[in-house]
Amino acid sequence: FTAGWKVVSSPSFYLQTFFEPFQVALPQIAGKHGWANSAGKMFDSSREAFKVVDLLGDQSHIDPKKYVSPNGAEETGRVQDMLQYMYDRGRLTMGHNSDFGAPGTKGLASRVFNKLGSIATNMEAVNRVTTALASYRADFEANIKKGMSSAEAHEAAKAYTDDLTRFTHGEYNESATPRMLMSGNTKLPIKMLSQFKRFQLMQFSQLIKNVHDAFGDAPAEEKAIAQKALQYTFAQYGALTGVVGLPMFGVISTILDSVLGDKGEAIDPEMHTMQWLTKHVGPEMAKLLMSGATGAAGMPLSGKIGAGEIGQFVQPDKLDISNKGKVADLMVSAMGPVVGMATNDVAGALAKFR
């Protein structure tokens, strides 16, 4: 039910899914191959991915043989081989649809949910194919410029594409799921309580790995790539979604608000950040900085396509643990959408009888 209400029937889910390759994969490809070059290939690939994925077909309806390159038979063969390799390894099909659950096949509601679920799953496949096409092309061209033969460049680009797609879009199988999110041999509803948490954890781990490679003891070439990837990540999110959409804005600003804010005042990092910016740069510039280009265009999308909630597994307004009621709110917030929606429904039902 939560998957149907919060995901497959939500327009914001499809908006987030549409932007996913550009937000999570483009900065990583650009870190190695340059932003303009990578962005151009990403835009081209986003159109061509629909040749491979039947958006309205059955779940994960992917056919690498349907890909035909505008640059001739040689590239067509190479790209088909890469896509088949990725498909066989499960890189193009393992998406967050694994959190959707199984609604059954009987009844109109179930059929509608299944159809929407198929579209959502295929949208994820389109994203993965888009990332695979863009990263493969960028790396193949770079390998050719290094003096590799076509066969060598192809194999190296395949390996790079496999690693990058897994890193940016993640894996949802059991081997890649943290133990704390698995039920194991217990009868506890851990999977239900942790619904949709894996995507947050993967985004968080991607950011942490970038930071570690950028400033840790990684080889010089990897360090340079990670530093550029971080720069492009923050630049993209900042430009499109403003300060609120920057990675981990929620966590960092909540900590600062808790430490530096006035005692007795509610924790509201977004409001306090807006107040601080208004004081220093004026209201108009503060509004632009807070919500980015999408906000300036009258469509603030920081909460939809931004990364401000990375690492934030509870809402800031639930962090006041000065009384038992707030502690209960904090625990419910941490338990995910199933418990949260259930408590809201119960509260709404009780309110009608008061």
Short mmCIF file of C-alpha atoms in Angstrom, two decimals:
data_model
loop_
_atom_site.label_atom_id
_atom_site.label_comp_id
_atom_site.label_asym_id
_atom_site.label_seq_id
_atom_site.Cartn_x
_atom_site.Cartn_y
_atom_site.Cartn_z
CA PHE A 1 0.00 0.00 0.00
CA THR A 2 2.77 2.46 0.90
CA ALA A 3 4.48 1.74 -2.43
CA GLY A 4 1.26 2.53 -4.28
CA TRP A 5 0.54 5.68 -2.32
CA LYS A 6 4.04 7.14 -2.02
CA VAL A 7 5.72 5.85 -5.20
CA VAL A 8 4.04 4.37 -8.27
CA SER A 9 1.00 6.68 -8.13
CA SER A 10 3.02 9.77 -7.19
CA PRO A 11 4.00 12.21 -9.99
CA SER A 12 7.00 13.32 -7.92
CA PHE A 13 8.41 9.78 -8.07
CA TYR A 14 8.53 9.89 -11.88
CA LEU A 15 10.07 13.37 -11.75
CA GLN A 16 12.81 12.08 -9.43
CA THR A 17 13.33 9.05 -11.64
CA PHE A 18 13.63 11.20 -14.77
CA PHE A 19 16.42 13.29 -13.25
CA GLU A 20 18.26 10.37 -11.62
CA PRO A 21 20.94 9.72 -14.30
CA PHE A 22 21.75 13.41 -14.54
CA GLN A 23 21.92 13.89 -10.77
CA VAL A 24 23.70 10.75 -9.59
CA ALA A 25 25.65 9.49 -12.62
CA LEU A 26 26.58 12.55 -14.69
CA PRO A 27 28.90 14.09 -12.04
CA GLN A 28 30.74 10.76 -11.70
CA ILE A 29 31.27 10.39 -15.46
CA ALA A 30 32.21 14.07 -15.69
CA GLY A 31 34.83 13.59 -12.98
CA LYS A 32 36.80 11.45 -15.43
CA HIS A 33 35.70 12.68 -18.84
CA GLY A 34 34.71 16.35 -18.38
CA TRP A 35 31.28 17.84 -17.78
CA ALA A 36 30.43 19.18 -21.26
CA ASN A 37 31.47 15.96 -23.00
CA SER A 38 29.63 13.78 -20.47
CA ALA A 39 26.48 15.92 -20.43
CA GLY A 40 26.22 15.79 -24.21
CA LYS A 41 26.49 12.01 -24.19
CA MET A 42 23.99 11.76 -21.32
CA PHE A 43 21.36 13.79 -23.20
CA ASP A 44 21.85 11.71 -26.38
CA SER A 45 21.73 8.47 -24.40
CA SER A 46 18.54 9.47 -22.57
CA ARG A 47 16.73 9.52 -25.92
CA GLU A 48 18.29 6.35 -27.27
CA ALA A 49 17.57 4.32 -24.12
CA PHE A 50 13.91 4.10 -25.15
CA LYS A 51 14.98 2.00 -28.14
CA VAL A 52 16.10 -0.69 -25.74
CA VAL A 53 13.45 -0.51 -23.01
CA ASP A 54 9.74 -0.95 -23.67
CA LEU A 55 8.38 1.56 -21.16
CA LEU A 56 4.81 0.28 -21.33
CA GLY A 57 5.74 -3.41 -21.57
CA ASP A 58 6.24 -6.00 -18.87
CA GLN A 59 8.63 -5.32 -16.00
CA SER A 60 12.27 -5.10 -17.07
CA HIS A 61 11.35 -5.53 -20.75
CA ILE A 62 14.84 -4.88 -22.12
CA ASP A 63 16.15 -6.01 -25.51
CA PRO A 64 19.78 -4.97 -26.23
CA LYS A 65 19.41 -6.16 -29.83
CA LYS A 66 16.95 -3.35 -30.52
CA TYR A 67 19.71 -0.78 -30.17
CA VAL A 68 20.87 0.66 -33.50
CA SER A 69 23.59 3.28 -33.50
CA PRO A 70 23.31 6.32 -35.77
CA ASN A 71 27.06 5.91 -36.36
CA GLY A 72 26.92 2.59 -38.18
CA ALA A 73 27.11 -1.18 -37.75
CA GLU A 74 30.46 -1.28 -35.95
CA GLU A 75 29.26 0.86 -33.04
CA THR A 76 25.91 -0.91 -33.04
CA GLY A 77 27.64 -4.24 -32.48
CA ARG A 78 29.87 -2.90 -29.72
CA VAL A 79 27.06 -1.19 -27.85
CA GLN A 80 24.74 -4.21 -28.16
CA ASP A 81 27.50 -6.38 -26.72
CA MET A 82 27.99 -3.97 -23.80
CA LEU A 83 24.25 -3.79 -23.08
CA GLN A 84 23.91 -7.58 -23.21
CA TYR A 85 26.87 -7.89 -20.83
CA MET A 86 25.25 -5.42 -18.44
CA TYR A 87 21.87 -7.11 -18.72
CA ASP A 88 23.33 -10.55 -18.01
CA ARG A 89 25.02 -9.19 -14.88
CA GLY A 90 21.72 -7.71 -13.64
CA ARG A 91 22.94 -4.12 -13.79
CA LEU A 92 20.00 -2.91 -15.91
CA THR A 93 17.15 -4.51 -13.99
CA MET A 94 17.84 -4.40 -10.24
CA GLY A 95 16.06 -1.27 -9.08
CA HIS A 96 14.08 -0.04 -6.10
CA ASN A 97 11.01 -1.86 -7.44
CA SER A 98 12.19 -4.63 -5.08
CA ASP A 99 10.71 -2.48 -2.30
CA PHE A 100 7.29 -2.29 -3.96
CA GLY A 101 5.97 -5.59 -2.64
CA ALA A 102 3.54 -7.94 -4.39
CA PRO A 103 -0.06 -6.71 -4.53
CA GLY A 104 -1.42 -9.81 -6.26
CA THR A 105 -3.14 -10.17 -9.61
CA LYS A 106 -6.85 -10.14 -8.77
CA GLY A 107 -9.06 -7.08 -8.79
CA LEU A 108 -8.90 -3.77 -10.60
CA ALA A 109 -6.72 -2.10 -7.95
CA SER A 110 -4.12 -4.87 -8.19
CA ARG A 111 -4.03 -4.70 -11.98
CA VAL A 112 -3.62 -0.92 -11.91
CA PHE A 113 -0.87 -1.16 -9.30
CA ASN A 114 0.93 -3.85 -11.32
CA LYS A 115 0.79 -1.72 -14.47
CA LEU A 116 2.08 1.37 -12.68
CA GLY A 117 4.73 -0.79 -11.03
CA SER A 118 5.84 -2.06 -14.43
CA ILE A 119 6.16 1.49 -15.75
CA ALA A 120 8.11 2.54 -12.65
CA THR A 121 10.42 -0.47 -13.02
CA ASN A 122 10.96 0.22 -16.70
CA MET A 123 11.72 3.87 -15.93
CA GLU A 124 14.49 2.64 -13.65
CA ALA A 125 15.72 0.43 -16.50
CA VAL A 126 15.72 3.45 -18.85
CA ASN A 127 17.87 5.30 -16.32
CA ARG A 128 20.36 2.48 -16.06
CA VAL A 129 20.56 2.05 -19.83
CA THR A 130 21.04 5.82 -20.18
CA THR A 131 23.93 5.78 -17.71
CA ALA A 132 25.44 2.71 -19.36
CA LEU A 133 25.33 4.24 -22.85
CA ALA A 134 26.77 7.59 -21.74
CA SER A 135 29.58 6.14 -19.62
CA TYR A 136 30.52 3.54 -22.22
CA ARG A 137 30.75 6.06 -25.05
CA ALA A 138 32.76 8.55 -23.04
CA ASP A 139 35.21 5.92 -21.85
CA PHE A 140 35.52 4.17 -25.23
CA GLU A 141 36.46 7.44 -26.92
CA ALA A 142 38.99 8.24 -24.21
CA ASN A 143 40.54 4.78 -24.53
CA ILE A 144 40.90 5.15 -28.30
CA LYS A 145 42.65 8.50 -27.77
CA LYS A 146 45.08 6.76 -25.41
CA GLY A 147 46.13 4.49 -28.28
CA MET A 148 44.16 1.34 -27.44
CA SER A 149 42.84 -0.87 -30.20
CA SER A 150 39.08 -0.94 -30.70
CA ALA A 151 38.83 -4.34 -29.00
CA GLU A 152 40.92 -3.20 -26.00
CA ALA A 153 38.99 0.07 -25.69
CA HIS A 154 35.72 -1.84 -25.82
CA GLU A 155 36.62 -4.25 -23.02
CA ALA A 156 38.01 -1.48 -20.83
CA ALA A 157 34.91 0.66 -21.41
CA LYS A 158 32.65 -2.30 -20.55
CA ALA A 159 34.42 -2.79 -17.23
CA TYR A 160 34.24 0.94 -16.46
CA THR A 161 30.53 1.05 -17.34
CA ASP A 162 29.80 -1.95 -15.14
CA ASP A 163 31.57 -0.41 -12.13
CA LEU A 164 30.07 3.05 -12.62
CA THR A 165 26.48 1.86 -13.08
CA ARG A 166 26.70 -0.32 -9.98
CA PHE A 167 28.23 2.56 -8.00
CA THR A 168 25.75 5.24 -9.07
CA HIS A 169 22.47 3.28 -9.30
CA GLY A 170 23.26 0.66 -6.70
CA GLU A 171 22.25 -2.94 -6.23
CA TYR A 172 19.10 -4.15 -4.51
CA ASN A 173 19.87 -7.84 -4.18
CA GLU A 174 20.41 -9.50 -0.80
CA SER A 175 24.21 -9.62 -1.13
CA ALA A 176 24.29 -5.81 -1.34
CA THR A 177 21.76 -5.18 1.44
CA PRO A 178 23.07 -4.29 4.93
CA ARG A 179 22.31 -6.96 7.51
CA MET A 180 20.35 -4.51 9.64
CA LEU A 181 17.83 -4.15 6.79
CA MET A 182 17.34 -7.90 6.33
CA SER A 183 14.88 -10.07 8.25
CA GLY A 184 17.13 -13.13 8.16
CA ASN A 185 15.70 -15.99 10.22
CA THR A 186 13.67 -13.69 12.45
CA LYS A 187 9.94 -13.06 12.16
CA LEU A 188 10.34 -9.34 12.73
CA PRO A 189 8.92 -7.13 9.92
CA ILE A 190 12.32 -5.59 9.25
CA LYS A 191 11.87 -5.39 5.49
CA MET A 192 8.55 -3.60 5.92
CA LEU A 193 9.96 -1.13 8.46
CA SER A 194 13.03 -0.40 6.32
CA GLN A 195 11.06 0.13 3.10
CA PHE A 196 12.85 2.60 0.75
CA LYS A 197 15.79 2.99 3.16
CA ARG A 198 18.28 1.23 0.87
CA PHE A 199 18.22 4.01 -1.72
CA GLN A 200 19.07 6.55 0.98
CA LEU A 201 21.90 4.37 2.25
CA MET A 202 23.31 3.95 -1.27
CA GLN A 203 23.27 7.70 -1.88
CA PHE A 204 24.94 8.23 1.48
CA SER A 205 27.64 5.61 0.81
CA GLN A 206 28.32 7.05 -2.67
CA LEU A 207 28.92 10.49 -1.19
CA ILE A 208 31.12 9.13 1.60
CA LYS A 209 33.21 7.13 -0.89
CA ASN A 210 33.69 10.21 -3.06
CA VAL A 211 34.85 12.20 -0.05
CA HIS A 212 37.17 9.40 1.06
CA ASP A 213 38.72 9.02 -2.41
CA ALA A 214 39.00 12.79 -2.86
CA PHE A 215 40.78 13.48 0.42
CA GLY A 216 42.08 10.09 1.53
CA ASP A 217 45.02 7.99 0.41
CA ALA A 218 43.66 6.97 -3.00
CA PRO A 219 46.04 6.99 -6.02
CA ALA A 220 46.56 10.43 -7.55
CA GLU A 221 44.41 9.77 -10.64
CA GLU A 222 41.49 8.39 -8.60
CA LYS A 223 41.80 11.28 -6.16
CA ALA A 224 41.61 13.84 -8.97
CA ILE A 225 38.55 12.12 -10.48
CA ALA A 226 36.78 11.97 -7.10
CA GLN A 227 37.52 15.64 -6.38
CA LYS A 228 36.07 16.68 -9.73
CA ALA A 229 33.06 14.41 -9.22
CA LEU A 230 32.38 16.09 -5.87
CA GLN A 231 32.73 19.54 -7.42
CA TYR A 232 30.28 18.68 -10.20
CA THR A 233 27.88 17.03 -7.72
CA PHE A 234 27.64 20.10 -5.50
CA ALA A 235 27.62 22.50 -8.47
CA GLN A 236 24.73 20.67 -10.16
CA TYR A 237 22.60 20.35 -7.06
CA GLY A 238 23.35 23.92 -6.03
CA ALA A 239 22.46 25.34 -9.44
CA LEU A 240 19.22 23.37 -9.83
CA THR A 241 17.92 23.03 -6.29
CA GLY A 242 19.83 25.63 -4.26
CA VAL A 243 21.30 25.32 -0.80
CA VAL A 244 18.42 23.16 0.44
CA GLY A 245 19.17 20.58 -2.26
CA LEU A 246 22.88 20.28 -1.52
CA PRO A 247 23.98 16.80 -0.36
CA MET A 248 23.38 16.28 3.37
CA PHE A 249 21.96 19.78 3.90
CA GLY A 250 19.39 18.33 6.29
CA VAL A 251 21.92 16.56 8.52
CA ILE A 252 24.56 19.30 8.58
CA SER A 253 22.12 22.20 9.02
CA THR A 254 20.18 20.34 11.72
CA ILE A 255 23.37 19.76 13.71
CA LEU A 256 24.38 23.42 13.37
CA ASP A 257 20.85 24.56 14.23
CA SER A 258 20.85 22.36 17.34
CA VAL A 259 24.24 23.61 18.51
CA LEU A 260 24.09 27.28 17.49
CA GLY A 261 20.34 27.96 17.63
CA ASP A 262 18.58 29.71 20.46
CA LYS A 263 17.61 27.45 23.34
CA GLY A 264 13.91 26.76 23.51
CA GLU A 265 13.42 27.56 19.82
CA ALA A 266 12.15 24.81 17.52
CA ILE A 267 14.68 23.14 15.25
CA ASP A 268 13.97 24.42 11.72
CA PRO A 269 17.23 24.49 9.74
CA GLU A 270 15.61 25.58 6.46
CA MET A 271 13.88 28.60 8.02
CA HIS A 272 16.99 29.62 9.97
CA THR A 273 19.23 29.26 6.90
CA MET A 274 16.82 31.47 4.95
CA GLN A 275 16.90 34.06 7.74
CA TRP A 276 20.70 34.05 7.82
CA LEU A 277 21.01 34.42 4.04
CA THR A 278 18.38 37.18 3.95
CA LYS A 279 20.34 39.10 6.55
CA HIS A 280 23.61 38.87 4.61
CA VAL A 281 22.61 38.96 0.91
CA GLY A 282 19.05 40.31 0.87
CA PRO A 283 15.68 38.57 0.37
CA GLU A 284 15.78 38.12 -3.42
CA MET A 285 19.28 36.64 -3.55
CA ALA A 286 18.50 34.53 -0.49
CA LYS A 287 15.47 33.05 -2.25
CA LEU A 288 17.56 32.24 -5.34
CA LEU A 289 20.34 30.66 -3.29
CA MET A 290 17.90 28.62 -1.24
CA SER A 291 15.93 27.06 -4.11
CA GLY A 292 18.20 27.38 -7.17
CA ALA A 293 17.13 27.66 -10.79
CA THR A 294 14.00 25.55 -10.34
CA GLY A 295 12.82 27.85 -7.56
CA ALA A 296 13.59 30.95 -9.63
CA ALA A 297 11.45 29.47 -12.41
CA GLY A 298 8.55 29.14 -10.00
CA MET A 299 8.92 25.38 -9.59
CA PRO A 300 10.89 24.75 -6.36
CA LEU A 301 12.02 21.14 -6.59
CA SER A 302 14.62 20.97 -3.84
CA GLY A 303 12.66 18.36 -1.94
CA LYS A 304 11.99 16.28 -5.07
CA ILE A 305 15.26 16.13 -7.02
CA GLY A 306 17.66 17.56 -4.44
CA ALA A 307 20.03 15.60 -2.20
CA GLY A 308 19.43 17.49 1.02
CA GLU A 309 17.91 14.46 2.74
CA ILE A 310 20.90 12.17 2.18
CA GLY A 311 21.85 10.66 5.52
CA GLN A 312 18.76 12.12 7.18
CA PHE A 313 16.74 9.14 8.35
CA VAL A 314 14.44 11.14 10.64
CA GLN A 315 12.86 14.55 10.14
CA PRO A 316 14.49 17.56 11.90
CA ASP A 317 11.28 18.52 13.72
CA LYS A 318 11.30 15.10 15.42
CA LEU A 319 14.68 15.65 17.09
CA ASP A 320 13.41 17.47 20.16
CA ILE A 321 13.54 14.68 22.78
CA SER A 322 12.72 16.88 25.76
CA ASN A 323 9.52 14.94 26.45
CA LYS A 324 8.15 11.43 25.97
CA GLY A 325 5.82 12.47 23.16
CA LYS A 326 8.69 13.75 21.07
CA VAL A 327 10.69 10.58 21.72
CA ALA A 328 7.74 8.57 20.39
CA ASP A 329 7.58 10.83 17.30
CA LEU A 330 11.31 10.27 16.73
CA MET A 331 10.91 6.49 16.87
CA VAL A 332 7.96 6.53 14.47
CA SER A 333 9.84 8.80 12.05
CA ALA A 334 12.79 6.39 12.00
CA MET A 335 10.58 3.39 11.22
CA GLY A 336 9.76 4.46 7.69
CA PRO A 337 6.58 5.03 5.67
CA VAL A 338 4.64 1.94 6.74
CA VAL A 339 4.50 2.88 10.43
CA GLY A 340 4.30 6.61 9.68
CA MET A 341 1.30 6.27 7.38
CA ALA A 342 -0.39 3.81 9.76
CA THR A 343 -0.11 6.18 12.73
CA ASN A 344 -1.39 9.08 10.62
CA ASP A 345 -4.37 7.01 9.47
CA VAL A 346 -5.21 5.98 13.04
CA ALA A 347 -4.87 9.56 14.27
CA GLY A 348 -7.12 10.78 11.46
CA ALA A 349 -9.74 8.13 12.18
CA LEU A 350 -9.78 8.94 15.91
CA ALA A 351 -10.11 12.65 15.18
CA LYS A 352 -13.36 12.01 13.31
CA PHE A 353 -14.93 10.46 16.40
CA ARG A 354 -13.94 13.24 18.78
#
